[in-house]
PDB file of C-alpha atoms in Angstrom:
ATOM      1  CA  MET J   1       0.451  -0.376  -0.104  1.00  0.00           C
ATOM      2  CA  SER J   2       2.530   3.351   0.824  1.00  0.00           C
ATOM      3  CA  ASP J   3       4.146   2.383  -2.832  1.00  0.00           C
ATOM      4  CA  ASP J   4       0.458   2.821  -3.883  1.00  0.00           C
ATOM      5  CA  ILE J   5       0.344   5.741  -1.946  1.00  0.00           C
ATOM      6  CA  ARG J   6       3.769   7.527  -3.035  1.00  0.00           C
ATOM      7  CA  ALA J   7       2.855   6.952  -6.424  1.00  0.00           C
ATOM      8  CA  LEU J   8       0.143   9.116  -6.339  1.00  0.00           C
ATOM      9  CA  ALA J   9       1.458  11.757  -4.529  1.00  0.00           C
ATOM     10  CA  GLU J  10       4.425  11.698  -6.854  1.00  0.00           C
ATOM     11  CA  ARG J  11       1.070  11.778  -9.568  1.00  0.00           C
ATOM     12  CA  MET J  12       0.166  14.479  -8.341  1.00  0.00           C
ATOM     13  CA  TYR J  13       3.465  16.376  -8.367  1.00  0.00           C
ATOM     14  CA  GLU J  14       4.464  15.831 -11.921  1.00  0.00           C
ATOM     15  CA  ALA J  15       0.010  16.561 -12.572  1.00  0.00           C
ATOM     16  CA  PHE J  16       0.658  19.741 -10.965  1.00  0.00           C
ATOM     17  CA  ASN J  17       4.573  21.057 -12.662  1.00  0.00           C
ATOM     18  CA  ALA J  18       2.854  19.159 -16.657  1.00  0.00           C
ATOM     19  CA  ARG J  19      -0.352  21.566 -15.858  1.00  0.00           C
ATOM     20  CA  ASP J  20      -2.635  18.869 -16.418  1.00  0.00           C
ATOM     21  CA  LEU J  21      -5.607  19.755 -14.493  1.00  0.00           C
ATOM     22  CA  ALA J  22      -7.819  17.396 -15.926  1.00  0.00           C
ATOM     23  CA  VAL J  23      -5.846  15.048 -14.260  1.00  0.00           C
ATOM     24  CA  ALA J  24      -7.376  16.017 -11.387  1.00  0.00           C
ATOM     25  CA  GLU J  25     -10.633  14.313 -10.423  1.00  0.00           C
ATOM     26  CA  ALA J  26      -8.192  11.313 -10.655  1.00  0.00           C
ATOM     27  CA  ILE J  27      -5.895  12.451  -7.828  1.00  0.00           C
ATOM     28  CA  PHE J  28      -8.787  13.329  -5.326  1.00  0.00           C
ATOM     29  CA  SER J  29     -11.428  12.308  -4.126  1.00  0.00           C
ATOM     30  CA  ALA J  30     -14.674  14.282  -4.465  1.00  0.00           C
ATOM     31  CA  ASP J  31     -14.937  15.235  -1.269  1.00  0.00           C
ATOM     32  CA  PHE J  32     -11.966  16.232  -1.309  1.00  0.00           C
ATOM     33  CA  VAL J  33     -10.365  19.025   2.242  1.00  0.00           C
ATOM     34  CA  SER J  34      -7.781  20.977   1.957  1.00  0.00           C
ATOM     35  CA  HIS J  35      -7.172  22.363   5.460  1.00  0.00           C
ATOM     36  CA  PRO J  36      -4.884  24.951   4.741  1.00  0.00           C
ATOM     37  CA  LEU J  37      -7.309  26.604   2.483  1.00  0.00           C
ATOM     38  CA  GLY J  38      -9.932  25.407   4.620  1.00  0.00           C
ATOM     39  CA  THR J  39     -11.603  24.383   0.819  1.00  0.00           C
ATOM     40  CA  VAL J  40     -14.297  20.876  -0.425  1.00  0.00           C
ATOM     41  CA  GLY J  41     -13.371  19.670  -3.210  1.00  0.00           C
ATOM     42  CA  VAL J  42     -11.569  18.719  -6.653  1.00  0.00           C
ATOM     43  CA  ASP J  43     -12.871  21.999  -8.272  1.00  0.00           C
ATOM     44  CA  SER J  44     -10.802  23.565  -4.945  1.00  0.00           C
ATOM     45  CA  VAL J  45      -7.588  22.188  -5.886  1.00  0.00           C
ATOM     46  CA  VAL J  46      -8.098  22.983  -9.679  1.00  0.00           C
ATOM     47  CA  LYS J  47      -8.875  26.577  -8.442  1.00  0.00           C
ATOM     48  CA  ALA J  48      -5.154  26.253  -7.068  1.00  0.00           C
ATOM     49  CA  TRP J  49      -3.648  25.017  -9.018  1.00  0.00           C
ATOM     50  CA  SER J  50      -4.407  27.598 -11.651  1.00  0.00           C
ATOM     51  CA  GLY J  51      -3.987  30.375  -9.638  1.00  0.00           C
ATOM     52  CA  LEU J  52      -0.311  29.714  -9.069  1.00  0.00           C
ATOM     53  CA  HIS J  53       0.021  28.489 -12.178  1.00  0.00           C
ATOM     54  CA  ALA J  54      -0.667  32.179 -13.525  1.00  0.00           C
ATOM     55  CA  MET J  55       0.491  33.909 -11.133  1.00  0.00           C
ATOM     56  CA  PHE J  56       4.153  31.676 -11.445  1.00  0.00           C
ATOM     57  CA  PRO J  57       4.018  30.747 -14.521  1.00  0.00           C
ATOM     58  CA  ASN J  58       7.823  28.984 -14.269  1.00  0.00           C
ATOM     59  CA  ILE J  59       6.409  27.578 -10.912  1.00  0.00           C
ATOM     60  CA  GLN J  60       7.957  24.282 -10.174  1.00  0.00           C
ATOM     61  CA  VAL J  61       7.500  21.276  -7.119  1.00  0.00           C
ATOM     62  CA  VAL J  62      10.656  18.978  -6.286  1.00  0.00           C
ATOM     63  CA  VAL J  63      10.035  16.419  -3.692  1.00  0.00           C
ATOM     64  CA  GLU J  64      12.990  16.520  -1.276  1.00  0.00           C
ATOM     65  CA  ASP J  65      11.055  14.240   0.731  1.00  0.00           C
ATOM     66  CA  MET J  66       8.612  12.193   0.570  1.00  0.00           C
ATOM     67  CA  LEU J  67       8.124   9.378   4.036  1.00  0.00           C
ATOM     68  CA  VAL J  68       4.697   6.675   4.224  1.00  0.00           C
ATOM     69  CA  ASP J  69       2.930   5.530   6.622  1.00  0.00           C
ATOM     70  CA  ALA J  70      -0.443   3.433   6.884  1.00  0.00           C
ATOM     71  CA  ASP J  71      -2.933   5.323   4.416  1.00  0.00           C
ATOM     72  CA  LYS J  72      -0.794   9.576   4.750  1.00  0.00           C
ATOM     73  CA  ALA J  73       2.713  10.384   2.934  1.00  0.00           C
ATOM     74  CA  ALA J  74       4.344  13.404   4.662  1.00  0.00           C
ATOM     75  CA  VAL J  75       6.445  15.590   1.629  1.00  0.00           C
ATOM     76  CA  ARG J  76       9.042  18.171   2.264  1.00  0.00           C
ATOM     77  CA  THR J  77       9.095  20.327  -1.369  1.00  0.00           C
ATOM     78  CA  SER J  78      10.789  22.755  -3.044  1.00  0.00           C
ATOM     79  CA  LEU J  79       9.118  25.103  -4.837  1.00  0.00           C
ATOM     80  CA  HIS J  80      11.262  26.194  -7.803  1.00  0.00           C
ATOM     81  CA  GLY J  81      10.781  29.090 -11.144  1.00  0.00           C
ATOM     82  CA  ILE J  82       9.472  32.097  -8.064  1.00  0.00           C
ATOM     83  CA  THR J  83       9.942  35.075  -9.873  1.00  0.00           C
ATOM     84  CA  GLY J  84      10.556  38.391  -8.090  1.00  0.00           C
ATOM     85  CA  GLY J  85      13.520  37.574  -6.219  1.00  0.00           C
ATOM     86  CA  VAL J  86      12.001  35.622  -3.905  1.00  0.00           C
ATOM     87  CA  GLU J  87      14.697  31.835  -5.033  1.00  0.00           C
ATOM     88  CA  GLU J  88      18.142  33.995  -4.553  1.00  0.00           C
ATOM     89  CA  GLN J  89      18.557  33.208  -1.117  1.00  0.00           C
ATOM     90  CA  ALA J  90      16.333  29.852  -1.217  1.00  0.00           C
ATOM     91  CA  PRO J  91      13.818  28.538  -3.083  1.00  0.00           C
ATOM     92  CA  PRO J  92      10.349  28.858  -1.060  1.00  0.00           C
ATOM     93  CA  ALA J  93       9.216  25.175   0.663  1.00  0.00           C
ATOM     94  CA  MET J  94       5.942  23.204   1.335  1.00  0.00           C
ATOM     95  CA  MET J  95       5.622  20.793   3.826  1.00  0.00           C
ATOM     96  CA  GLU J  96       2.423  18.548   2.853  1.00  0.00           C
ATOM     97  CA  ILE J  97       0.532  15.613   4.472  1.00  0.00           C
ATOM     98  CA  PHE J  98      -1.997  13.277   2.623  1.00  0.00           C
ATOM     99  CA  ARG J  99      -4.757  11.131   4.153  1.00  0.00           C
ATOM    100  CA  VAL J 100      -5.874   8.569   1.272  1.00  0.00           C
ATOM    101  CA  ARG J 101      -8.608   7.097   0.625  1.00  0.00           C
ATOM    102  CA  ASP J 102     -10.237   4.465  -1.781  1.00  0.00           C
ATOM    103  CA  GLY J 103      -6.659   5.478  -3.667  1.00  0.00           C
ATOM    104  CA  ARG J 104      -7.122   8.573  -4.084  1.00  0.00           C
ATOM    105  CA  ILE J 105      -5.787  11.836  -1.545  1.00  0.00           C
ATOM    106  CA  ALA J 106      -8.999  12.841   0.365  1.00  0.00           C
ATOM    107  CA  GLU J 107      -7.448  15.329   3.431  1.00  0.00           C
ATOM    108  CA  LEU J 108      -4.271  17.396   2.743  1.00  0.00           C
ATOM    109  CA  TRP J 109      -2.225  19.956   5.321  1.00  0.00           C
ATOM    110  CA  GLY J 110       0.151  21.606   5.089  1.00  0.00           C
ATOM    111  CA  LEU J 111       2.931  25.090   5.207  1.00  0.00           C
ATOM    112  CA  SER J 112       4.573  26.828   2.496  1.00  0.00           C
ATOM    113  CA  SER J 113       7.336  29.313   3.608  1.00  0.00           C
ATOM    114  CA  LEU J 114       5.652  30.784  -0.418  1.00  0.00           C
ATOM    115  CA  SER J 115       4.889  34.485  -0.022  1.00  0.00           C
ATOM    116  CA  ARG J 116       2.021  35.774  -2.257  1.00  0.00           C
ATOM    117  CA  PRO J 117       1.202  39.069  -2.980  1.00  0.00           C
ATOM    118  CA  GLY J 118      -2.305  39.952  -1.497  1.00  0.00           C
ATOM    119  CA  ARG J 119      -1.967  37.419   1.335  1.00  0.00           C
TER     120      ARG J 119
END
């Protein structure tokens, strides 16, 4: 099961980097909950991804570490292609924890060091 969860998480980051919004329905459960955004549903993922792609057209997420235990994956990533001099010191980072149910990401918790305008 841990290999399946690892593959699902990797598929999610690959889809984000490829701007493949259509695959979100196959990766996230219909009742997906994003705790950081306070949103529910696959549409919230598509909206968040679209917003980041519009704000940072060259953004790429690189998986640095991934730990899988039972039905969860903890992933540390770095964000590349961020404009505005943010990467001059070090690329922004994210820490996310996913809970998987029935082969799809059902829940997400996360923190990011990325500063976005207007936030």
